[in-house]
Coordinates of C-alpha atoms and ligand atoms in Angstrom, one line a residue:
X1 CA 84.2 106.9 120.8
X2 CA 85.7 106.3 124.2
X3 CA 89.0 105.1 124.2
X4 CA 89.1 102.1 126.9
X5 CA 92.7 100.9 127.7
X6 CA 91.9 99.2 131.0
X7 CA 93.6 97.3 133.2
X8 CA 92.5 94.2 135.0
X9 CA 93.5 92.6 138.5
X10 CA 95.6 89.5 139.1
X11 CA 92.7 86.8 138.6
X12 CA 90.8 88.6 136.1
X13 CA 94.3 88.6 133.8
X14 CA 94.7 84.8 134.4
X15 CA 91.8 83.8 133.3
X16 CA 92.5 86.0 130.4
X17 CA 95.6 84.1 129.8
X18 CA 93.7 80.6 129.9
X19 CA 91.3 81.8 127.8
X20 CA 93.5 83.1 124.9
X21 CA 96.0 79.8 125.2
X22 CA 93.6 77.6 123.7
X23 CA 92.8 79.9 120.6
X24 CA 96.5 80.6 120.4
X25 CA 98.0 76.5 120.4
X26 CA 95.2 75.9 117.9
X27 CA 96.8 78.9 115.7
X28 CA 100.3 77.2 116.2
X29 CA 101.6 80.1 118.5
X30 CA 104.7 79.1 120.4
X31 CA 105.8 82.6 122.2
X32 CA 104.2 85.5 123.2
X33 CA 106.2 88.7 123.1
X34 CA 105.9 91.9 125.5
X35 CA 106.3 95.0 124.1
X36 CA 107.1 98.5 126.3
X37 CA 108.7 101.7 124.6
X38 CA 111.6 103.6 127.3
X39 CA 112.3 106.5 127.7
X40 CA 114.4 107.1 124.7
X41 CA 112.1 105.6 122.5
X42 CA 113.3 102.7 121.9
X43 CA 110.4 99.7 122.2
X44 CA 112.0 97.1 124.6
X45 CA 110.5 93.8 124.7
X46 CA 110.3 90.0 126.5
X47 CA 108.8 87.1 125.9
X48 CA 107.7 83.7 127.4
X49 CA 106.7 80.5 125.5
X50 CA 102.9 79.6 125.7
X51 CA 102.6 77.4 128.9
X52 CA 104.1 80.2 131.0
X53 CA 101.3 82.9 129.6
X54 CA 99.7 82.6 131.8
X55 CA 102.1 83.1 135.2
X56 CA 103.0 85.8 133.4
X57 CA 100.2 87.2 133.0
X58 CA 99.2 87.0 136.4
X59 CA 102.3 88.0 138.1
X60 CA 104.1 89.6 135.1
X61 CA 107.8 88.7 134.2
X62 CA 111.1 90.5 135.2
X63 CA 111.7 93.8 133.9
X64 CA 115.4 95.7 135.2
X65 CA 114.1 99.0 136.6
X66 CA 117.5 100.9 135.0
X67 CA 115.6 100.7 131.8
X68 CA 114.1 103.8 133.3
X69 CA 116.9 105.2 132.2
X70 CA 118.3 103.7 129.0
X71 CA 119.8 105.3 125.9
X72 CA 119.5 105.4 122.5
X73 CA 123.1 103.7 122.8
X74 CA 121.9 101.7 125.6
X75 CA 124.3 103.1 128.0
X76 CA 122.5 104.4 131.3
X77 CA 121.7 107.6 133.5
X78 CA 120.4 107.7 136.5
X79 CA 117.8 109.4 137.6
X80 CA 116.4 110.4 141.4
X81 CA 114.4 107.7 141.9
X82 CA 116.9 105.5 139.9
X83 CA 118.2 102.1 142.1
X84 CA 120.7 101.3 139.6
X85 CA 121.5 97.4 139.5
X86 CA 119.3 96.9 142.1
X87 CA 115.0 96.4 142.4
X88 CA 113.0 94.8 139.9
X89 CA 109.6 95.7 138.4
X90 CA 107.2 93.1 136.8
X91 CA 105.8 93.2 132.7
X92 CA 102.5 92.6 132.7
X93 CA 101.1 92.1 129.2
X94 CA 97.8 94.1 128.5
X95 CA 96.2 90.5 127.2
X96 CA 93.0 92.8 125.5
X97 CA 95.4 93.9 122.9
X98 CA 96.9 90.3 122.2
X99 CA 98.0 89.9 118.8
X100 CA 99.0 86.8 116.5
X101 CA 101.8 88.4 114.4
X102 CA 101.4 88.1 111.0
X103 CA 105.2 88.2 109.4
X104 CA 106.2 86.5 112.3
X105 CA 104.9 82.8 112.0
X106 CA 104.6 80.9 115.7
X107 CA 104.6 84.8 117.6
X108 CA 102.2 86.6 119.2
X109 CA 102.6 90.0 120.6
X110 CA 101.0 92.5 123.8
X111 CA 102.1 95.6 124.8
X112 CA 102.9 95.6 128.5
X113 CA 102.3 97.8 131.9
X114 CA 104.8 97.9 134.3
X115 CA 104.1 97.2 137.8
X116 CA 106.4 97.1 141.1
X117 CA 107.0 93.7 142.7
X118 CA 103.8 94.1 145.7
X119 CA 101.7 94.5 142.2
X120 CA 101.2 98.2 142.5
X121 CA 101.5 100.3 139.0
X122 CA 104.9 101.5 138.6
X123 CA 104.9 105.8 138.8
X124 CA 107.4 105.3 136.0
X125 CA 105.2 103.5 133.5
X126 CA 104.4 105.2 130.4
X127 CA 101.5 103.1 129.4
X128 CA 99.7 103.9 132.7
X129 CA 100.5 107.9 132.4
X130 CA 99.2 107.8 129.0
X131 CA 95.8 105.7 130.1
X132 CA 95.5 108.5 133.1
X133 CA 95.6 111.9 131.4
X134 CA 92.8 109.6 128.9
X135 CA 90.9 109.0 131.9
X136 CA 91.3 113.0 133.0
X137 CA 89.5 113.8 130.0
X138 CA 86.9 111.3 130.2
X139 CA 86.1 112.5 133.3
X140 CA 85.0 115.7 132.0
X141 CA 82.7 114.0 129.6
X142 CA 85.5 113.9 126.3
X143 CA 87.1 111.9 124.4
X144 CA 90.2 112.2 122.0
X145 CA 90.5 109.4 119.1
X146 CA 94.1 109.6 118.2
X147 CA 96.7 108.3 115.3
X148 CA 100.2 108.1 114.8
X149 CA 101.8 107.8 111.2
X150 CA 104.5 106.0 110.8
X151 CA 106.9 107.3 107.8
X152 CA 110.0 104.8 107.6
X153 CA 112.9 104.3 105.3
X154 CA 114.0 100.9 103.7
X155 CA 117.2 99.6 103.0
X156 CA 119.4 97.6 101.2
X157 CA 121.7 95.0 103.3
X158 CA 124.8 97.6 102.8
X159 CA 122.6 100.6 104.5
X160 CA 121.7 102.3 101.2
X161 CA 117.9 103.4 100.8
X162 CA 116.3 100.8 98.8
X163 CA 115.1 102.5 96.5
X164 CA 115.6 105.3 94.4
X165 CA 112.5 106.2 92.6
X166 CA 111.4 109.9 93.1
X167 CA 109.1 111.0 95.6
X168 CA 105.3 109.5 95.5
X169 CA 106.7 108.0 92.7
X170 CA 105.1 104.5 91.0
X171 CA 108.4 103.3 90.5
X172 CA 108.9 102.7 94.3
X173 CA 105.5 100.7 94.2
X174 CA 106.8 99.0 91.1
X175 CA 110.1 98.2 92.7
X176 CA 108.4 97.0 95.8
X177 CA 105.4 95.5 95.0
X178 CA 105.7 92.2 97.0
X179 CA 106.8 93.9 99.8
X180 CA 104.1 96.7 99.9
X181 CA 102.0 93.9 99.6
X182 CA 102.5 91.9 102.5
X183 CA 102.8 94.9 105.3
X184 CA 98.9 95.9 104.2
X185 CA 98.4 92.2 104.6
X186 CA 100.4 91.9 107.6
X187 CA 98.9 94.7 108.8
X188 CA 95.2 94.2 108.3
X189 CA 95.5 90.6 109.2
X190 CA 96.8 91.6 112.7
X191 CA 93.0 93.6 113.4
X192 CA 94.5 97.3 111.8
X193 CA 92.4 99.4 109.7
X194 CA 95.4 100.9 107.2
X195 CA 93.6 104.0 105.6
X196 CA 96.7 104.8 103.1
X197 CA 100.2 103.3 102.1
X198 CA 102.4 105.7 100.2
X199 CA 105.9 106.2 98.9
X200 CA 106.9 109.3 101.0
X201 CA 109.4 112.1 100.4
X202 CA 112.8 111.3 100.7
X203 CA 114.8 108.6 99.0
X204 CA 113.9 105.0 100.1
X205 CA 110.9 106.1 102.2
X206 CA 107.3 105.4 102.5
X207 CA 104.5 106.0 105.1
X208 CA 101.5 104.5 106.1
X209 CA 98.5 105.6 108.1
X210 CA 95.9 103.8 110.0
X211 CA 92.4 104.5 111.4
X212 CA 92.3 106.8 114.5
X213 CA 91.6 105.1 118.2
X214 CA 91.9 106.4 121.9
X215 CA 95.0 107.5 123.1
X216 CA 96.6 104.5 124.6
X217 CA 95.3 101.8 122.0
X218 CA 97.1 104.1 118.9
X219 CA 100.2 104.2 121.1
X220 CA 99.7 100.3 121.4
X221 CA 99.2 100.2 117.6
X222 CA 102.1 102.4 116.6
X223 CA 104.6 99.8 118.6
X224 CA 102.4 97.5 116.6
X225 CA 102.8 98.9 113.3
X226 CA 106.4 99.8 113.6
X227 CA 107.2 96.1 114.3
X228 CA 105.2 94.7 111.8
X229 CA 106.5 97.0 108.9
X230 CA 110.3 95.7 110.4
X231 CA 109.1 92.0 110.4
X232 CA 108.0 92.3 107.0
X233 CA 111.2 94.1 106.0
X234 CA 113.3 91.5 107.3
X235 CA 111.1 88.5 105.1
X236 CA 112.6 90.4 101.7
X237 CA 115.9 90.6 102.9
X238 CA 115.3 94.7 103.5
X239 CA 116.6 96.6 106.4
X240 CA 113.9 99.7 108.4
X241 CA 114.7 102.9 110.1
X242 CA 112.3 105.1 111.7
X243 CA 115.0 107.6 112.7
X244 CA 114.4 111.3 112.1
X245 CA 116.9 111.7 110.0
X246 CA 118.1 108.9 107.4
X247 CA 119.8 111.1 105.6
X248 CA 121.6 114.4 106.2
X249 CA 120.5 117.4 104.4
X250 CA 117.2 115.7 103.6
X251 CA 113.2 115.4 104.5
X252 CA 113.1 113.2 107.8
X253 CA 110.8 110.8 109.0
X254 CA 107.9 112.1 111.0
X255 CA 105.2 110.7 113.1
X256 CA 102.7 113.2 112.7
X257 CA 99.9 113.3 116.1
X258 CA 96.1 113.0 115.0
X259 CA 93.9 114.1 117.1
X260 CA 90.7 114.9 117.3
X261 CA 88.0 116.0 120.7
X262 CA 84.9 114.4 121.0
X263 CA 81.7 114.7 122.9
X264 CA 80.3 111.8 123.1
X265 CA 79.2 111.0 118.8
X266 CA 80.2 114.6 117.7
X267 CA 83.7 115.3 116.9
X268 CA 84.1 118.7 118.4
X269 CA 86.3 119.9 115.2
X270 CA 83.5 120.0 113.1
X271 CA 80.5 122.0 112.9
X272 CA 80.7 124.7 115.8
X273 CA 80.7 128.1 116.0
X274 CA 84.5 128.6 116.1
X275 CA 87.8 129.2 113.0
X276 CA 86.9 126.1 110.5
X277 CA 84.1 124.9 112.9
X278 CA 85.9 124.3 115.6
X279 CA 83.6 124.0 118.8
X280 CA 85.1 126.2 121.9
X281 CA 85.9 123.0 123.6
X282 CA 88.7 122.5 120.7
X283 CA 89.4 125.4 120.2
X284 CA 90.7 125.3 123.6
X285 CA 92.4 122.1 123.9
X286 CA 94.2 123.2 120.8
X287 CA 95.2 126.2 121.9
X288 CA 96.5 124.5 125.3
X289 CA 98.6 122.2 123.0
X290 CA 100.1 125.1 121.2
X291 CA 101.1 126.7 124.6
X292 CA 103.1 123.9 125.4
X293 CA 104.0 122.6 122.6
X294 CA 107.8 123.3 122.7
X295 CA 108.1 121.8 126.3
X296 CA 106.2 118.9 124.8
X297 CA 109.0 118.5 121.7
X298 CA 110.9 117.1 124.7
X299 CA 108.7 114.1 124.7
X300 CA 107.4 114.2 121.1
X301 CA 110.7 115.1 119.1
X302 CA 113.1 113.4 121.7
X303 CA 116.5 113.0 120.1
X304 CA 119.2 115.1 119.2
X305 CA 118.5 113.9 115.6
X306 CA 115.2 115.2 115.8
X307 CA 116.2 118.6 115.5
X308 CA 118.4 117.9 112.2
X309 CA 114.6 116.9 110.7
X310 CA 112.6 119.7 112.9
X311 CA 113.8 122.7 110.5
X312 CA 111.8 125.0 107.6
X313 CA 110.7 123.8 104.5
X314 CA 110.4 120.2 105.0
X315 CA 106.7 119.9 105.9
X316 CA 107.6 118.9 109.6
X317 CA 106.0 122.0 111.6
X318 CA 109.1 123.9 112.6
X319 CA 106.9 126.8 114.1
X320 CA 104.9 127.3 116.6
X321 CA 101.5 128.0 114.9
X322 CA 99.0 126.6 113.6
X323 CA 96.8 127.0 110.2
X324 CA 94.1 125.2 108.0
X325 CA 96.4 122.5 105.6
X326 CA 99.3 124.5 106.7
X327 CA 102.5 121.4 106.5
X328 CA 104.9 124.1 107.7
X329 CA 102.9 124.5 111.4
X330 CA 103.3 123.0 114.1
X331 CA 99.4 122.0 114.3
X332 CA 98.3 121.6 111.1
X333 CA 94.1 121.7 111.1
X334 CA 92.2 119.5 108.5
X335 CA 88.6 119.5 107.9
X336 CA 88.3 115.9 106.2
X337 CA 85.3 115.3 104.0
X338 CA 83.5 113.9 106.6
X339 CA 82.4 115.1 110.0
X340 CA 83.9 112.0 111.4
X341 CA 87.7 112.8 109.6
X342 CA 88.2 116.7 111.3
X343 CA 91.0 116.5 113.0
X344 CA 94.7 118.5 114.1
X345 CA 97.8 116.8 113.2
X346 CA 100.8 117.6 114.9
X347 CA 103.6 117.1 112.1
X348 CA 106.6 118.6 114.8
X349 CA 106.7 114.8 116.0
X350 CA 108.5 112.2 115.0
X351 CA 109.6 108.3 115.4
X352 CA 112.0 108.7 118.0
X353 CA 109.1 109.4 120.5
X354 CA 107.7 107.3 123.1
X355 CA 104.4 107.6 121.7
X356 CA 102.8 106.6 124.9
X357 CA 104.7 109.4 126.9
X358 CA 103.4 111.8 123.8
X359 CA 99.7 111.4 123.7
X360 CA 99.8 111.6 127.6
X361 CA 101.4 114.9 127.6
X362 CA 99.5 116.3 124.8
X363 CA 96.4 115.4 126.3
X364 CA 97.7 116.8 129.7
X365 CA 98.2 120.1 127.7
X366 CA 95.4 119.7 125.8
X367 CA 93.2 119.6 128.8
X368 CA 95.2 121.9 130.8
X369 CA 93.5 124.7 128.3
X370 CA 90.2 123.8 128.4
X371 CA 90.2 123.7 132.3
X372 CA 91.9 127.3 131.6
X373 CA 89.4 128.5 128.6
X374 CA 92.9 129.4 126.8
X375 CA 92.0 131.3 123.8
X376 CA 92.8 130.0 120.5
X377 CA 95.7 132.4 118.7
X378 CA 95.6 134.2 115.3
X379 CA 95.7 131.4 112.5
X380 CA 98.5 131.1 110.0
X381 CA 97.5 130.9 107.1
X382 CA 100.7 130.7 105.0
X383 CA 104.2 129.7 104.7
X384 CA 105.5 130.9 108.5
X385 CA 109.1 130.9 107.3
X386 CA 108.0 133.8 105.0
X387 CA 106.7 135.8 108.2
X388 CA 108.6 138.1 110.7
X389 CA 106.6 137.0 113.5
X390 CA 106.6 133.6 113.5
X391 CA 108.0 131.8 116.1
X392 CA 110.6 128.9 115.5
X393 CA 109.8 125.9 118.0
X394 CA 113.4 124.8 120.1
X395 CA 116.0 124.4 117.6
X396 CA 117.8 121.9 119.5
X397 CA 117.5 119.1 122.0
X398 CA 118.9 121.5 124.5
X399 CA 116.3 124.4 124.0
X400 CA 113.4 122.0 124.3
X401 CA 115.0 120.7 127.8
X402 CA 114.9 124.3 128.8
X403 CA 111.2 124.4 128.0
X404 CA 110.5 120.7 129.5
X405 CA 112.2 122.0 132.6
X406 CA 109.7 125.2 133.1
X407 CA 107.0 123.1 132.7
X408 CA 105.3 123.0 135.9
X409 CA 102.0 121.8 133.9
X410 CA 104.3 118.4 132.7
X411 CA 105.7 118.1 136.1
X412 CA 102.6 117.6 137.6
X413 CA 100.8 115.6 134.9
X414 CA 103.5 113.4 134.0
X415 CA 104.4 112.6 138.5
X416 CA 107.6 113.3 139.4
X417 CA 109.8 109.8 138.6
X418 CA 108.7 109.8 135.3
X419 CA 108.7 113.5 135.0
X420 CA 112.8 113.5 136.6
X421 CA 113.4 110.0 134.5
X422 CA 112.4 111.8 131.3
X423 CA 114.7 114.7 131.9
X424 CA 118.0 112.7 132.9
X425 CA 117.6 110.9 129.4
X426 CA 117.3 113.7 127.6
X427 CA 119.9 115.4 129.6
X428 CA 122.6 112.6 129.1
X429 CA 121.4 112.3 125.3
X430 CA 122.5 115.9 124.6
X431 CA 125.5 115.1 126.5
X432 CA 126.0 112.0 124.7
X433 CA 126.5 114.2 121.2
X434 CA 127.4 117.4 122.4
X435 CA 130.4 118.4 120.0
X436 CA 129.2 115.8 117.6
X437 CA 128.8 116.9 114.1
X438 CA 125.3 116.4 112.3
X439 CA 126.5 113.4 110.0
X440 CA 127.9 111.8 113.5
X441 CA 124.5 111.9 114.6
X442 CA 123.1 110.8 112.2
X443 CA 125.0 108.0 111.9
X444 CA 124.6 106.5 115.4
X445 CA 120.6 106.4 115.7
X446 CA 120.1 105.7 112.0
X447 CA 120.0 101.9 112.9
X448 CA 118.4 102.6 116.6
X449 CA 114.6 103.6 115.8
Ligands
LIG501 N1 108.5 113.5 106.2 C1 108.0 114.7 106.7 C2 108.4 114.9 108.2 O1 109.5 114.7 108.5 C3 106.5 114.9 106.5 C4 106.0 114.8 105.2 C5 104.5 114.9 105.2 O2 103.9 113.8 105.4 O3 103.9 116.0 105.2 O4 107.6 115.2 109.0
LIG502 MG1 104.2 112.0 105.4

């Protein structure tokens, strides 16, 4: 159960590289793409032909540092650490997780670490923040197997939603049988377990979900999954967004946390002495979550389109509580059939999040209330809107700054160039569409997730 995303030294990654070439000529690969998520969510990427895998691997490829502070429009801030045009930073591909891509013929895929140019990790690298706080909680003898779902829209070439069959509906698997089709093949061909594949909510949407993992590896696997579901797309002529809203007015996409504490074999959500058998160890974790959670929507629900999804009534967790199968909190507990399946989704998330900056500052909060023994609140057990005290997580890109800003517990976890990067993005983000109306929004990150 104990989620290993390592990282190896210079030689130890050549030799990796050598290995894999020779499996990956006889497979007809001709380029290897490196895959990183920045700041604003958005996953950046580079990529080197074959023969040069292994340099690459060993000494990683040019990355420009201002990335640390990119857009959603891909404009950039800047940030105290920033060196604007100047500096570089090196790519180095995490060559466990290499992966022939299915619905991309002649490609293969890694996600990436970034390091500086003496070969020292980069304080600004997500991927190595997320694998920390995972160590953190290994060292206290834990684990956390993690998933991200991925709800997206598809789209005609004019921009329209694909299809409109109603919600759940078989006429959406009917219309896009083919299609549906090839992303579970894609999909499981490329090593992923899918548990489900669904028609979702809103119009031209689906969602799929796939087995739970340690924290960095499910980051990995949602950049993964994301990609392959756009590369499929593309082969049937259909366009993808994974924005949080597609359309105004309506049900957005999430991308709803799974989590669950282990000790060792037993999953710690499951038969303790605790609310729904919750051992005390998750109890706390959980509770730490929930007494971050809306200085975490700064990293989990990172746009200013976010917020047009985050509101009541459309099952993405608007409020600050949490409740057995409740899809209006925040943390939304499920028991599962199974011992194994207990886990706590966290449904105020969405697509526009770096999801390695997202399981590392959950965890970070998660951990920060067991070291605490932060008792568990009240459950809620019904529809929050429907209750005077319930608390409405920030409204508003702006609010959840506010909260990111006091958070002396994300400072510290997160170092302080990311922590300082983070916050300039979403600073100049909210700047970026302050004034703008929600359509406006809308309209200019539809296309950017
Ligand atoms: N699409 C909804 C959201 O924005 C979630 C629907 C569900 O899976 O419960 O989070
Ligand atoms: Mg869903």
């Amino acid at each position: 159960m104990v989620g290993m995303a390592t990282t190896h030294p210079r030689a130890e990654r050549a030799a990796q590289a050598r290995a894999a070439e020779t499996q990956l000529a006889a497979d007809g690969i001709d380029g290897v793409v490196f895959g990183w998520v920045d700041n604003a969510g958005l996953t950046r990427v580079k990529s080197v032909p074959l023969a040069q895998l292994e340099h690459a691997a060993e000494y990683g490829v040019g990355a420009v540092p201002c990335f640390d502070v990119s857009l959603v429009d891909d404009s950039f801030t800047a940030a105290p650490s920033s060196t604007g045009p100047v500096g570089d930073l090196r790519l180095v591909p995490d060559l466990d997780r290499l992966t022939p891509l299915a619905a991309q013929p002649g490609w293969a895929w890694a996600p990436a670490d970034r390091y500086t140019q003496d070969g020292t990790p980069h304080p600004g690298c997500q991927r190595r923040f997320a694998r920390q706080v995972t160590e953190a909680i290994e060292r206290r003898g834990l684990s956390v197997q993690a998933g991200i779902e991925v709800e997206w829209v598809v789209a005609d070439a004019t921009g329209a939603p694909a299809t409109l069959g109603p919600a759940y509906g078989m006429t959406r698997f009917v219309e896009h049988s083919d299609y549906l089709r090839e992303v579970l093949r894609a999909l499981t061909a490329q090593g992923l377990t899918v548990l489900q594949l669904h028609p979702e909510y809103a119009a031209g949407q689906f969602e799929v979900s796939v087995a739970a993992e340690g924290p960095v590896e499910a980051a990995d696997t949602t950049m993964l999954v994301r990609h392959t579901i756009r590369a499929v797309s593309a082969r049937h002529g259909l366009r993808v967004s994974y924005a949080p809203v597609f359309t105004e007015g309506s049900v957005g996409n999430g991308g709803h946390l799974h989590l669950s504490l282990w000790r060792q074999e037993q999953n710690l959500g499951h038969g303790g002495p605790g609310r729904h058998g919750l051992h005390p160890d998750a109890e706390q974790f959980f509770a730490g979550v929930l007494a971050e959670l809306p200085a975490l929507l700064a990293l989990g629900a990172p746009s200013v389109a976010s917020y047009l999804r985050l509101v009541p009534s459309r099952f993405a967790g608007a409020y600050r509580c949490w409740g057995l199968e409740n899809r209006e909190a925040a943390l939304r507990l499920i028991t599962g059939s199974a011992a194994g399946q207990a886990n706590a989704e966290l449904k105020c998330f969405d697509a526009a999040a770096n999801p390695y900056l997202e399981v590392g500052a959950v965890l970070a909060a998660g951990l920060a209330g067991l070291e605490s023994g932060l008792p568990l609140p009240p459950e809620t057990p019904s529809d929050p809107a429907a209750l005077v005290a319930a608390e409405r997580l920030p409204a508003s890109l702006p609010e959840a700054i506010d909260a990111y800003e006091k958070s002396a517990l994300l400072r510290q976890a997160l170092g302080s160039d990311l922590y300082e990067a983070v916050l300039a993005v979403r600073r100049a983000e909210a700047e970026l569409f302050a004034g703008h109306t929600d359509a406006d929004v809308i309209k200019a990150v539809r296309w950017r997730y």
